[in-house]
Short mmCIF file of C-alpha atoms in Angstrom, two decimals:
data_model
loop_
_atom_site.label_atom_id
_atom_site.label_comp_id
_atom_site.label_asym_id
_atom_site.label_seq_id
_atom_site.Cartn_x
_atom_site.Cartn_y
_atom_site.Cartn_z
CA MET U 63 99.35 -64.58 64.26
CA LYS U 64 101.87 -67.35 63.67
CA LYS U 65 104.10 -68.19 66.60
CA PRO U 66 107.73 -67.47 65.72
CA ILE U 67 110.44 -70.08 66.19
CA VAL U 68 113.13 -67.67 67.34
CA THR U 69 113.19 -64.23 68.95
CA ILE U 70 116.08 -61.80 68.53
CA ILE U 71 116.37 -59.41 71.47
CA VAL U 72 118.13 -56.06 71.21
CA ALA U 73 118.44 -53.45 73.97
CA ALA U 74 119.42 -49.99 72.70
CA TYR U 75 120.57 -46.91 74.58
CA ASN U 76 122.09 -43.96 72.71
CA GLN U 77 123.07 -46.02 69.68
CA GLU U 78 121.93 -43.74 66.85
CA LYS U 79 125.22 -44.37 65.03
CA PHE U 80 125.02 -48.17 64.92
CA ILE U 81 121.43 -49.33 65.52
CA GLY U 82 120.42 -49.08 61.86
CA ARG U 83 123.26 -51.37 60.79
CA CYS U 84 122.30 -53.82 63.51
CA ILE U 85 118.62 -53.99 62.52
CA ARG U 86 119.36 -54.22 58.80
CA SER U 87 121.57 -57.26 59.41
CA LEU U 88 118.76 -58.92 61.36
CA LEU U 89 116.13 -58.23 58.71
CA ALA U 90 118.45 -59.62 56.02
CA GLN U 91 118.61 -63.06 57.60
CA ASN U 92 118.53 -66.15 55.36
CA PHE U 93 115.71 -67.49 57.53
CA PRO U 94 111.94 -67.41 56.87
CA ARG U 95 110.73 -64.00 58.03
CA ASP U 96 107.57 -65.42 59.61
CA ASP U 97 109.70 -67.72 61.74
CA PHE U 98 111.49 -65.04 63.75
CA GLU U 99 110.59 -61.87 65.58
CA ILE U 100 112.80 -58.94 66.54
CA ILE U 101 112.12 -57.19 69.84
CA VAL U 102 114.03 -53.98 70.50
CA VAL U 103 113.91 -52.15 73.82
CA GLU U 104 114.59 -48.43 73.40
CA ASP U 105 115.94 -47.69 76.87
CA GLY U 106 115.20 -44.00 77.30
CA SER U 107 117.83 -42.76 74.86
CA ILE U 108 118.57 -39.03 74.69
CA ASP U 109 119.99 -39.12 71.15
CA LYS U 110 118.21 -40.09 67.92
CA THR U 111 118.01 -43.84 68.62
CA ALA U 112 114.20 -43.70 68.88
CA TYR U 113 113.97 -41.97 65.49
CA ALA U 114 116.31 -44.53 63.90
CA LEU U 115 114.21 -47.40 65.26
CA GLY U 116 111.05 -45.75 64.01
CA LEU U 117 112.29 -46.27 60.47
CA PHE U 118 111.90 -50.02 61.06
CA SER U 119 108.65 -49.87 63.03
CA GLY U 120 106.77 -52.06 60.57
CA ASP U 121 109.31 -54.85 60.81
CA ILE U 122 110.21 -54.98 64.50
CA THR U 123 108.52 -54.79 67.89
CA ILE U 124 109.65 -51.73 69.84
CA ILE U 125 109.36 -51.40 73.60
CA LYS U 126 110.01 -47.85 74.80
CA ASN U 127 111.24 -47.11 78.31
CA LYS U 128 110.29 -43.58 79.37
CA LYS U 129 113.40 -43.49 81.54
CA ASN U 130 116.67 -45.39 81.27
CA LYS U 131 116.23 -48.67 83.16
CA GLY U 132 119.58 -50.25 82.35
CA LEU U 133 120.52 -53.21 80.19
CA PRO U 134 119.40 -56.18 82.34
CA ALA U 135 116.00 -54.65 83.11
CA SER U 136 115.47 -53.96 79.41
CA LEU U 137 116.41 -57.52 78.51
CA ASN U 138 113.94 -58.88 81.05
CA LEU U 139 111.19 -56.70 79.56
CA ALA U 140 111.91 -58.17 76.15
CA LEU U 141 111.92 -61.71 77.54
CA LYS U 142 108.40 -61.19 78.87
CA LYS U 143 107.24 -60.23 75.37
CA THR U 144 108.97 -63.14 73.64
CA ARG U 145 106.55 -65.52 71.91
CA SER U 146 109.06 -68.15 70.79
CA ASP U 147 110.79 -71.02 72.58
CA PHE U 148 114.30 -69.88 71.56
CA PHE U 149 115.89 -66.47 71.85
CA VAL U 150 119.23 -64.92 71.04
CA ARG U 151 120.58 -61.55 72.10
CA VAL U 152 122.33 -59.12 69.73
CA ASP U 153 123.89 -55.90 71.01
CA SER U 154 122.68 -52.70 69.40
CA ASP U 155 126.14 -51.72 68.16
CA ASP U 156 126.91 -55.14 66.67
CA PHE U 157 125.67 -56.98 63.58
CA VAL U 158 125.49 -60.54 62.29
CA SER U 159 126.12 -62.51 59.12
CA ARG U 160 123.22 -63.36 56.82
CA ASN U 161 123.26 -67.03 57.89
CA PHE U 162 123.44 -66.33 61.62
CA LEU U 163 119.95 -67.57 62.52
CA LEU U 164 119.94 -70.35 59.94
CA HIS U 165 123.01 -72.10 61.34
CA ILE U 166 122.69 -71.40 65.04
CA HIS U 167 119.04 -72.48 65.15
CA ALA U 168 119.68 -75.60 63.04
CA PHE U 169 122.51 -76.58 65.37
CA ILE U 170 120.39 -76.46 68.52
CA SER U 171 117.15 -77.76 66.98
CA TYR U 172 118.83 -80.90 65.62
CA ASN U 173 120.41 -81.58 69.01
CA ASP U 174 117.68 -81.86 71.61
CA GLN U 175 120.20 -82.65 74.33
CA MET U 176 121.81 -79.23 73.95
CA ASP U 177 120.64 -76.50 76.28
CA ALA U 178 122.24 -73.53 74.51
CA VAL U 179 124.66 -72.85 71.68
CA ALA U 180 127.10 -69.99 71.11
CA CYS U 181 128.81 -69.17 67.84
CA ASP U 182 132.31 -67.84 67.29
CA TYR U 183 132.60 -64.16 66.36
CA ASN U 184 134.74 -61.68 64.53
CA LEU U 185 135.99 -58.65 66.39
CA VAL U 186 135.58 -55.64 64.08
CA ASP U 187 136.47 -51.96 64.24
CA ASP U 188 134.36 -48.87 63.50
CA THR U 189 134.76 -49.41 59.76
CA GLU U 190 133.72 -53.08 60.10
CA LYS U 191 137.21 -54.29 59.28
CA VAL U 192 137.88 -57.66 60.91
CA ILE U 193 140.50 -57.36 63.66
CA GLU U 194 140.47 -60.92 64.93
CA ARG U 195 138.41 -64.09 64.98
CA LYS U 196 137.39 -65.16 68.47
CA ASP U 197 136.60 -68.55 70.00
CA CYS U 198 133.35 -68.08 71.92
CA THR U 199 134.42 -70.54 74.61
CA LYS U 200 137.79 -68.93 75.29
CA ASP U 201 136.53 -65.33 74.97
CA PRO U 202 132.79 -65.50 75.74
CA ILE U 203 130.53 -62.52 75.13
CA ALA U 204 126.94 -61.82 76.08
CA CYS U 205 125.56 -62.14 72.56
CA GLY U 206 125.39 -64.71 69.82
CA VAL U 207 124.13 -67.36 72.25
CA MET U 208 120.83 -69.09 71.53
CA PHE U 209 119.02 -70.11 74.70
CA ARG U 210 115.86 -72.04 75.40
CA LYS U 211 113.61 -69.39 76.94
CA ASN U 212 112.11 -71.64 79.60
CA GLN U 213 115.57 -72.40 81.02
CA ILE U 214 116.46 -68.71 81.33
CA ILE U 215 113.12 -67.95 82.96
CA ALA U 216 113.68 -70.84 85.38
CA ILE U 217 116.93 -69.31 86.67
CA GLY U 218 115.32 -65.90 87.14
CA GLY U 219 116.36 -64.10 83.97
CA TYR U 220 118.89 -61.28 84.18
CA ASP U 221 119.86 -59.89 87.57
CA GLU U 222 118.93 -56.21 87.30
CA ASN U 223 121.54 -55.21 89.88
CA PHE U 224 124.32 -55.83 87.35
CA LEU U 225 124.35 -52.92 84.93
CA ILE U 226 127.65 -54.36 83.67
CA HIS U 227 128.74 -58.02 83.78
CA GLU U 228 125.07 -59.03 83.63
CA GLU U 229 126.05 -61.75 81.15
CA ARG U 230 128.69 -63.20 83.49
CA ASP U 231 126.16 -63.45 86.28
CA LEU U 232 123.60 -65.07 83.95
CA ARG U 233 126.16 -67.49 82.54
CA TYR U 234 127.36 -68.51 85.99
CA ARG U 235 123.81 -69.33 87.14
CA PHE U 236 122.94 -71.04 83.84
CA LEU U 237 126.01 -73.27 83.88
CA LYS U 238 125.09 -74.64 87.29
CA HIS U 239 122.33 -76.61 85.56
CA HIS U 240 123.05 -76.55 81.83
CA LEU U 241 125.74 -76.47 79.17
CA ILE U 242 126.56 -74.03 76.38
CA TYR U 243 127.90 -75.70 73.25
CA ARG U 244 130.15 -74.14 70.63
CA LEU U 245 129.33 -73.67 66.97
CA GLU U 246 132.69 -73.11 65.28
CA MET U 247 131.47 -70.56 62.78
CA PRO U 248 132.15 -66.79 63.13
CA LEU U 249 128.57 -65.68 62.51
CA TYR U 250 128.54 -62.71 64.91
CA ARG U 251 130.30 -59.34 64.49
CA TYR U 252 131.36 -57.76 67.78
CA ARG U 253 132.16 -54.10 67.24
CA ARG U 254 134.99 -52.50 69.22
CA HIS U 255 134.72 -48.71 69.53
CA GLU U 256 135.43 -45.94 72.00
CA ASN U 257 131.94 -46.00 73.53
CA ASN U 258 131.91 -49.70 74.48
CA MET U 259 130.70 -50.07 78.08
CA THR U 260 133.71 -52.28 78.73
CA ASN U 261 135.90 -49.19 78.40
CA ASN U 262 134.51 -47.85 81.67
CA LYS U 263 137.06 -49.41 84.03
CA GLU U 264 135.56 -47.97 87.20
CA ALA U 265 132.11 -49.39 86.46
CA MET U 266 133.58 -52.70 85.32
CA ASP U 267 135.54 -53.03 88.57
CA PHE U 268 132.52 -52.08 90.70
CA HIS U 269 130.29 -54.75 89.18
CA MET U 270 133.08 -57.33 89.18
CA ASN U 271 133.38 -56.86 92.93
CA ALA U 272 129.61 -57.31 93.18
CA LEU U 273 129.91 -60.54 91.19
CA LYS U 274 132.60 -61.84 93.50
CA SER U 275 130.48 -60.94 96.50
CA LYS U 276 127.48 -62.83 95.06
CA HIS U 277 129.19 -65.92 93.67
CA GLY U 278 132.56 -66.10 95.42
CA THR U 279 136.00 -65.26 94.07
CA LYS U 280 136.89 -68.85 93.15
CA ASN U 281 133.91 -69.17 90.84
CA LEU U 282 134.79 -66.25 88.55
#
């Protein structure tokens, strides 16, 4: 089996409404299909997410958690299965433009000195109407960032204690040793809806306090 150049990682929990749109956008990439793999972790969903993923079983690799393990643990499971040297994370309720992989991979592969690259993104609503374009350096998100796998493994992967803000913890540790460069193209679509985890203020505050305890208030 040919080794892929890039791996797309998706962790899905109770996303029956959006996961199909997400996967279809990944399969429609203007990038040689043999050159990328898609690994989806079905994290013990209690809705029809598993059924929806099954419709794509011939095109993606599915890891099924018998019980909900949480986002960072699911991402680490996917990382262990990754066969490529580069990976990029896409959230299960988001989607990407057709040229997402083409441009973001070209940008990092032609610049060996770059550790990681993030693309700008469009904030969209439930109907996929664009609300606002976002600068990925001013308003960073967890997804749409292509990393070199060995560098993420070297810093310990995702901290499984952070069920929320896992990306802030990862980014803080990564930036101690590396840089994330900006690709000024809005190739990612970040969906805003009522079930976004960021709407849970109590959980957000709890994990933010944990972040401050781990890294110090001045560093966040």
